[in-house]
Amino acid sequence: MNGIEIDILLPALLAGLLVLLTHIPLGIKVLERGVIFADLAIAQIAGLGVIIAMLLGFADQPLFVQIIAASSALCGAALLAWVEHRLAEVKEACIGLIFVLAASGGILLMSRDTHSDEHLRDMLVGQILWVGNVQLMATALLTIALLALWRWSHLSHRYLGFYSLFALAVTASVQLVGVYLVFASLIVPALATYRIKQWRKYYAFAIGMAGYALGLLFSTWLDLPAGAAIVWAMALLGGLFAMAMQIRT
Amino acid sequence: MPLKGLAIVVQHQGFPYLNAWLGLKQIATLEPKPGMEPSAAHLGKLLSELQQHPARMVLRAAYQNGRSSEWLAQRANIPVVALPFTVGGTSQAGDLFALFDDTIARMLAGLQ
């Protein structure tokens, strides 16, 4: 491994670290509550907000686009909180329906405009190797704020509070690393450790980080697309970990 | 002609006619497979290639997302030039003549 490769891999690894810091506790909660696909619904609603901003002609104001994306995601959070509160027994069906409505709503809006489909795809398919310093810094600040709120406020105990933190974390991470890696970071570490009582978060974090590191090495050695390689590396490591734990007990 | 023999990197393999017409020297392609994220190995090779054969600018089509070009521009310290690619691709490229004028003007501005 030479200096150039480390230069390419280090920002990607830092992006993975930032995503895992918020997504490990979120993923454990998401698994507990049985709202696995809420992240896809939220990401799609944030994407829908961005399409509307584009149609209104704000494409060249990145900060404004981010504000719109975050506000749309928070509206989505309110909707999901209401669903979990009022329609608890059919919540997975409702979350799936919200995802499909947001995605196809985007298509309906885009049919009037030739370029916004590009923006929607960019929102959803962030690519981990292109992560830049500004984006890392912004995400680091947001991560610190979210972790502080998670730890010291009671937001995460309420329906709306939990979904609001979740929505902001997912909106940032989807643009940083893409929707597949967000899903994997949320679910794989939480799922692989779901029987562990003590130090669960630390095991989960170790699995996640090892997944990012191994996937990036695969991408370098075997010439594979980075994001997809990380998803598979993380799932393999999570599976091995769960099997090892099974044998020990 | 200041553009003749100019060393460039392209975001996608999208400008073969432009290269032939202006005699540009394409050093590398940032995303060889459109829509497919590149591997870390490819980017490593690309950066070491650029250390040996520095390029003056990254070319991309105006309709493409600029994230990968910006990534390279930061690392190699060269400008990104977004070309209209087709009539209507930029607000200046209103007809076929304006397409060529705007393409040349944007590349010359990138040289500054």
Coordinates of N, CA, C and O in Angstrom, one line a residue, chain B:
Chain B
M1 N -2.8 28.2 -31.8 CA -3.9 27.5 -31.1 C -3.5 27.0 -29.7 O -2.8 26.0 -29.6
P2 N -3.8 27.7 -28.6 CA -3.3 27.4 -27.3 C -3.8 26.0 -26.8 O -3.3 25.5 -25.8
L3 N -4.9 25.5 -27.4 CA -5.4 24.2 -26.8 C -4.8 23.0 -27.4 O -5.0 21.9 -26.9
K4 N -4.0 23.1 -28.5 CA -3.5 22.0 -29.2 C -2.5 21.2 -28.3 O -1.6 21.9 -27.7
G5 N -2.7 19.9 -28.2 CA -1.8 19.1 -27.4 C -2.0 19.2 -25.9 O -1.2 18.7 -25.1
L6 N -3.1 19.9 -25.5 CA -3.4 20.2 -24.1 C -3.7 18.9 -23.4 O -4.4 18.0 -23.9
A7 N -3.0 18.6 -22.2 CA -3.2 17.4 -21.5 C -4.5 17.6 -20.6 O -4.6 18.5 -19.8
I8 N -5.4 16.6 -20.8 CA -6.7 16.7 -20.0 C -7.1 15.4 -19.4 O -6.5 14.3 -19.7
V9 N -8.0 15.5 -18.4 CA -8.6 14.3 -17.8 C -10.1 14.4 -18.1 O -10.6 15.6 -18.1
V10 N -10.8 13.4 -18.5 CA -12.2 13.5 -18.7 C -13.0 12.7 -17.6 O -12.5 11.7 -17.1
Q11 N -14.1 13.3 -17.2 CA -14.9 12.6 -16.2 C -15.5 11.3 -16.8 O -15.4 10.2 -16.2
H12 N -16.2 11.4 -17.9 CA -16.6 10.2 -18.6 C -16.0 10.2 -20.0 O -15.6 11.2 -20.5
Q13 N -16.0 9.0 -20.6 CA -15.4 8.9 -22.0 C -16.4 9.5 -23.0 O -17.0 8.9 -23.7
G14 N -16.5 10.9 -23.0 CA -17.6 11.5 -23.7 C -17.1 12.5 -24.8 O -17.9 13.1 -25.5
F15 N -15.8 12.7 -25.0 CA -15.4 13.7 -25.9 C -14.4 13.3 -27.0 O -13.4 14.0 -27.3
P16 N -14.5 12.1 -27.6 CA -13.6 11.7 -28.5 C -13.4 12.6 -29.7 O -12.3 12.8 -30.2
Y17 N -14.6 13.2 -30.2 CA -14.5 14.1 -31.4 C -13.8 15.4 -31.1 O -13.0 15.9 -31.8
L18 N -14.1 15.9 -29.8 CA -13.4 17.1 -29.4 C -11.9 16.9 -29.3 O -11.1 17.7 -29.7
N19 N -11.5 15.7 -28.7 CA -10.1 15.4 -28.6 C -9.4 15.4 -30.0 O -8.4 16.0 -30.2
A20 N -10.1 14.7 -30.9 CA -9.5 14.6 -32.3 C -9.5 16.0 -33.0 O -8.5 16.3 -33.6
W21 N -10.5 16.8 -32.8 CA -10.6 18.0 -33.5 C -9.6 19.0 -33.0 O -8.9 19.7 -33.7
L22 N -9.4 19.1 -31.6 CA -8.5 20.1 -31.0 C -7.1 19.5 -30.8 O -6.2 20.2 -30.3
G23 N -6.9 18.2 -31.1 CA -5.6 17.6 -30.8 C -5.3 17.5 -29.3 O -4.2 17.7 -28.9
L24 N -6.4 17.3 -28.5 CA -6.1 17.2 -27.0 C -5.5 15.9 -26.7 O -5.6 14.9 -27.4
K25 N -4.7 15.9 -25.6 CA -4.1 14.7 -25.1 C -4.8 14.2 -23.9 O -4.6 14.8 -22.8
Q26 N -5.6 13.1 -24.0 CA -6.4 12.6 -22.9 C -5.5 11.7 -22.0 O -5.1 10.6 -22.5
I27 N -5.2 12.1 -20.8 CA -4.4 11.3 -19.9 C -5.1 10.2 -19.3 O -4.6 9.1 -19.2
A28 N -6.4 10.5 -18.8 CA -7.1 9.4 -18.1 C -8.6 9.7 -18.1 O -9.0 10.8 -18.4
T29 N -9.4 8.7 -17.7 CA -10.8 8.8 -17.5 C -11.1 8.6 -16.1 O -10.7 7.6 -15.5
L30 N -11.9 9.6 -15.5 CA -12.2 9.5 -14.0 C -13.1 8.3 -13.8 O -12.9 7.5 -12.8
E31 N -14.2 8.3 -14.5 CA -15.2 7.2 -14.3 C -15.4 6.4 -15.6 O -16.2 6.8 -16.5
P32 N -14.6 5.4 -15.8 CA -14.6 4.6 -17.1 C -15.9 4.0 -17.4 O -16.3 3.9 -18.6
K33 N -16.7 3.6 -16.4 CA -18.0 3.0 -16.7 C -19.1 3.9 -16.1 O -19.2 4.0 -14.9
P34 N -19.8 4.6 -17.0 CA -20.8 5.6 -16.5 C -21.8 4.9 -15.6 O -22.3 3.8 -15.9
G35 N -22.1 5.6 -14.5 CA -23.1 5.1 -13.6 C -22.6 4.0 -12.6 O -23.3 3.6 -11.7
M36 N -21.3 3.6 -12.8 CA -20.7 2.6 -11.9 C -19.6 3.3 -11.1 O -18.8 4.0 -11.7
E37 N -19.7 3.2 -9.8 CA -18.7 3.8 -9.0 C -17.3 3.2 -9.3 O -17.3 2.0 -9.4
P38 N -16.2 3.9 -9.4 CA -14.9 3.3 -9.7 C -14.4 2.6 -8.4 O -14.9 2.8 -7.3
S39 N -13.3 1.8 -8.7 CA -12.7 1.1 -7.6 C -11.5 2.0 -7.0 O -11.1 2.9 -7.7
A40 N -11.1 1.7 -5.8 CA -10.0 2.5 -5.2 C -8.7 2.2 -6.0 O -7.9 3.1 -6.2
A41 N -8.6 1.0 -6.6 CA -7.5 0.7 -7.4 C -7.4 1.6 -8.6 O -6.3 2.1 -9.0
H42 N -8.5 1.8 -9.3 CA -8.5 2.7 -10.5 C -8.1 4.1 -10.1 O -7.3 4.7 -10.9
L43 N -8.6 4.6 -9.0 CA -8.3 6.0 -8.7 C -6.8 6.1 -8.3 O -6.1 7.1 -8.5
G44 N -6.2 5.1 -7.6 CA -4.8 5.0 -7.3 C -4.0 5.1 -8.6 O -3.0 5.9 -8.6
K45 N -4.3 4.3 -9.6 CA -3.6 4.3 -10.8 C -3.7 5.7 -11.5 O -2.7 6.2 -12.0
L46 N -4.9 6.3 -11.4 CA -5.1 7.5 -12.1 C -4.2 8.6 -11.5 O -3.6 9.4 -12.2
L47 N -4.2 8.7 -10.1 CA -3.4 9.7 -9.5 C -1.9 9.5 -9.7 O -1.2 10.5 -9.9
S48 N -1.4 8.3 -9.7 CA 0.0 8.1 -10.0 C 0.3 8.4 -11.5 O 1.4 9.0 -11.8
E49 N -0.6 8.2 -12.4 CA -0.4 8.5 -13.8 C -0.3 10.1 -13.9 O 0.5 10.6 -14.6
L50 N -1.1 10.8 -13.1 CA -1.1 12.2 -13.2 C 0.1 12.8 -12.6 O 0.5 13.9 -12.9
Q51 N 0.8 12.1 -11.7 CA 2.0 12.6 -11.1 C 3.1 12.6 -12.2 O 3.9 13.5 -12.2
Q52 N 3.1 11.5 -13.0 CA 4.1 11.5 -14.1 C 3.7 12.4 -15.3 O 4.5 13.0 -15.9
H53 N 2.4 12.4 -15.6 CA 1.9 13.2 -16.8 C 0.8 14.2 -16.3 O -0.3 13.8 -16.4
P54 N 1.2 15.3 -15.7 CA 0.2 16.2 -15.2 C -0.7 16.7 -16.3 O -0.3 16.9 -17.4
A55 N -2.0 16.8 -15.9 CA -3.0 17.4 -16.8 C -3.3 18.8 -16.4 O -3.1 19.2 -15.3
R56 N -3.9 19.6 -17.4 CA -4.2 21.0 -17.1 C -5.6 21.2 -16.6 O -5.9 22.2 -16.0
M57 N -6.5 20.3 -17.0 CA -7.9 20.5 -16.6 C -8.7 19.2 -16.6 O -8.3 18.2 -17.2
V58 N -9.8 19.2 -15.9 CA -10.7 18.1 -15.9 C -11.9 18.5 -16.8 O -12.5 19.6 -16.5
L59 N -12.3 17.7 -17.8 CA -13.5 18.1 -18.6 C -14.7 17.2 -18.1 O -14.5 16.0 -17.9
R60 N -15.8 17.9 -18.0 CA -17.1 17.1 -17.8 C -18.2 17.8 -18.6 O -18.1 19.0 -18.9
A61 N -19.2 17.0 -18.8 CA -20.4 17.6 -19.5 C -21.2 18.3 -18.4 O -21.3 17.9 -17.3
A62 N -21.8 19.4 -18.8 CA -22.5 20.3 -17.9 C -23.7 19.6 -17.1 O -24.0 19.9 -16.0
Y63 N -24.3 18.6 -17.8 CA -25.4 17.9 -17.2 C -25.0 16.9 -16.2 O -25.8 16.4 -15.4
Q64 N -23.6 16.5 -16.1 CA -23.2 15.5 -15.2 C -23.0 16.1 -13.8 O -22.7 17.3 -13.6
N65 N -23.1 15.2 -12.8 CA -22.8 15.6 -11.4 C -21.3 15.9 -11.3 O -20.5 15.1 -11.8
G66 N -21.0 17.0 -10.6 CA -19.6 17.4 -10.6 C -18.7 16.8 -9.5 O -17.6 17.2 -9.3
R67 N -19.3 15.9 -8.7 CA -18.6 15.5 -7.5 C -17.3 14.9 -7.8 O -16.3 15.2 -7.1
S68 N -17.2 14.0 -8.7 CA -15.9 13.3 -9.0 C -14.9 14.2 -9.6 O -13.7 14.2 -9.2
S69 N -15.3 15.1 -10.5 CA -14.4 16.1 -11.0 C -13.8 17.0 -9.9 O -12.6 17.3 -9.9
E70 N -14.7 17.4 -9.0 CA -14.3 18.3 -7.9 C -13.2 17.6 -7.0 O -12.3 18.1 -6.6
W71 N -13.5 16.3 -6.9 CA -12.6 15.4 -6.1 C -11.2 15.5 -6.7 O -10.2 15.7 -6.0
L72 N -11.1 15.3 -8.0 CA -9.8 15.3 -8.7 C -9.2 16.7 -8.7 O -8.0 16.8 -8.5
A73 N -10.1 17.7 -8.9 CA -9.6 19.1 -9.0 C -8.9 19.4 -7.7 O -7.8 20.1 -7.7
Q74 N -9.4 19.0 -6.6 CA -8.8 19.3 -5.3 C -7.5 18.7 -5.1 O -6.5 19.2 -4.6
R75 N -7.4 17.4 -5.5 CA -6.2 16.6 -5.3 C -5.1 17.0 -6.3 O -3.9 17.0 -5.9
A76 N -5.5 17.2 -7.6 CA -4.4 17.5 -8.6 C -4.2 19.0 -8.7 O -3.3 19.4 -9.5
N77 N -5.1 19.8 -8.0 CA -5.0 21.3 -8.1 C -5.1 21.8 -9.5 O -4.3 22.6 -10.0
I78 N -6.1 21.3 -10.3 CA -6.4 21.7 -11.6 C -7.8 22.1 -11.7 O -8.6 21.7 -10.9
P79 N -8.2 23.0 -12.6 CA -9.6 23.4 -12.7 C -10.6 22.4 -13.3 O -10.1 21.5 -14.1
V80 N -11.8 22.5 -13.0 CA -12.9 21.7 -13.7 C -13.5 22.6 -14.7 O -13.8 23.7 -14.4
V81 N -13.6 22.1 -16.0 CA -14.3 22.8 -17.0 C -15.5 22.0 -17.4 O -15.4 20.9 -17.9
A82 N -16.7 22.7 -17.2 CA -18.0 22.0 -17.6 C -18.3 22.5 -19.0 O -18.5 23.6 -19.2
L83 N -18.3 21.5 -19.9 CA -18.6 21.8 -21.3 C -20.1 21.6 -21.6 O -20.7 20.7 -21.0
P84 N -20.7 22.4 -22.6 CA -22.1 22.2 -22.9 C -22.5 20.8 -23.4 O -23.6 20.4 -23.2
F85 N -21.6 20.2 -24.1 CA -21.7 18.8 -24.6 C -22.7 18.8 -25.8 O -22.5 18.1 -26.8
T86 N -23.8 19.5 -25.7 CA -24.8 19.5 -26.8 C -25.5 20.9 -26.9 O -25.4 21.6 -25.9
V87 N -26.1 21.1 -28.0 CA -26.8 22.4 -28.1 C -27.9 22.5 -26.9 O -28.6 21.6 -26.7
G88 N -27.8 23.6 -26.2 CA -28.7 23.8 -25.1 C -28.1 23.2 -23.8 O -28.7 23.4 -22.7
G89 N -26.9 22.7 -23.8 CA -26.3 22.1 -22.6 C -25.9 23.2 -21.6 O -25.9 23.0 -20.4
T90 N -25.6 24.4 -22.1 CA -25.4 25.6 -21.2 C -26.3 26.7 -21.8 O -26.7 26.6 -23.0
S91 N -26.5 27.7 -21.0 CA -27.4 28.8 -21.5 C -26.8 29.5 -22.7 O -27.5 30.1 -23.5
Q92 N -25.4 29.5 -22.8 CA -24.8 30.2 -23.9 C -24.9 29.4 -25.2 O -24.9 30.0 -26.3
A93 N -24.9 28.1 -25.1 CA -24.8 27.2 -26.3 C -26.2 27.1 -27.0 O -26.8 26.0 -27.0
G94 N -26.7 28.2 -27.5 CA -28.1 28.2 -28.0 C -28.2 27.5 -29.4 O -29.3 27.0 -29.7
D95 N -27.2 27.6 -30.2 CA -27.3 26.8 -31.5 C -26.0 26.2 -31.8 O -25.0 26.2 -31.0
L96 N -25.8 25.5 -33.0 CA -24.6 24.8 -33.2 C -23.3 25.6 -33.2 O -22.3 25.2 -32.7
F97 N -23.4 26.8 -33.7 CA -22.2 27.7 -33.8 C -21.9 28.1 -32.3 O -20.7 28.1 -31.9
A98 N -22.9 28.5 -31.6 CA -22.7 28.9 -30.2 C -22.1 27.7 -29.4 O -21.3 27.9 -28.4
L99 N -22.5 26.5 -29.7 CA -22.0 25.3 -29.0 C -20.5 25.3 -29.1 O -19.8 25.1 -28.1
F100 N -19.9 25.4 -30.3 CA -18.5 25.4 -30.5 C -17.8 26.6 -29.9 O -16.8 26.5 -29.2
D101 N -18.4 27.8 -30.0 CA -17.8 29.0 -29.4 C -17.8 28.9 -27.9 O -16.7 29.1 -27.3
D102 N -18.9 28.4 -27.3 CA -18.9 28.3 -25.8 C -17.9 27.2 -25.3 O -17.3 27.4 -24.3
T103 N -17.8 26.1 -26.1 CA -16.9 25.1 -25.7 C -15.4 25.6 -25.6 O -14.7 25.4 -24.7
I104 N -15.1 26.3 -26.7 CA -13.7 26.9 -26.8 C -13.5 27.9 -25.7 O -12.5 27.9 -25.0
A105 N -14.5 28.8 -25.5 CA -14.4 29.9 -24.6 C -14.2 29.3 -23.2 O -13.4 29.8 -22.4
R106 N -15.0 28.2 -22.8 CA -14.9 27.7 -21.5 C -13.5 27.0 -21.3 O -12.9 27.1 -20.2
M107 N -13.0 26.4 -22.3 CA -11.7 25.7 -22.2 C -10.6 26.8 -22.0 O -9.6 26.6 -21.2
L108 N -10.7 27.8 -22.8 CA -9.6 28.9 -22.7 C -9.7 29.6 -21.3 O -8.7 29.8 -20.7
A109 N -10.9 29.7 -20.8 CA -11.1 30.3 -19.5 C -10.4 29.4 -18.4 O -9.8 29.9 -17.5
G110 N -10.5 28.1 -18.6 CA -9.9 27.1 -17.7 C -8.4 27.2 -17.7 O -7.8 26.8 -16.8
L111 N -7.9 27.6 -18.9 CA -6.4 27.7 -19.0 C -5.8 28.9 -18.2 O -4.7 28.9 -17.8
Q112 N -6.7 29.9 -17.9 CA -6.2 31.1 -17.3 C -5.6 30.8 -15.9 O -6.2 30.0 -15.2

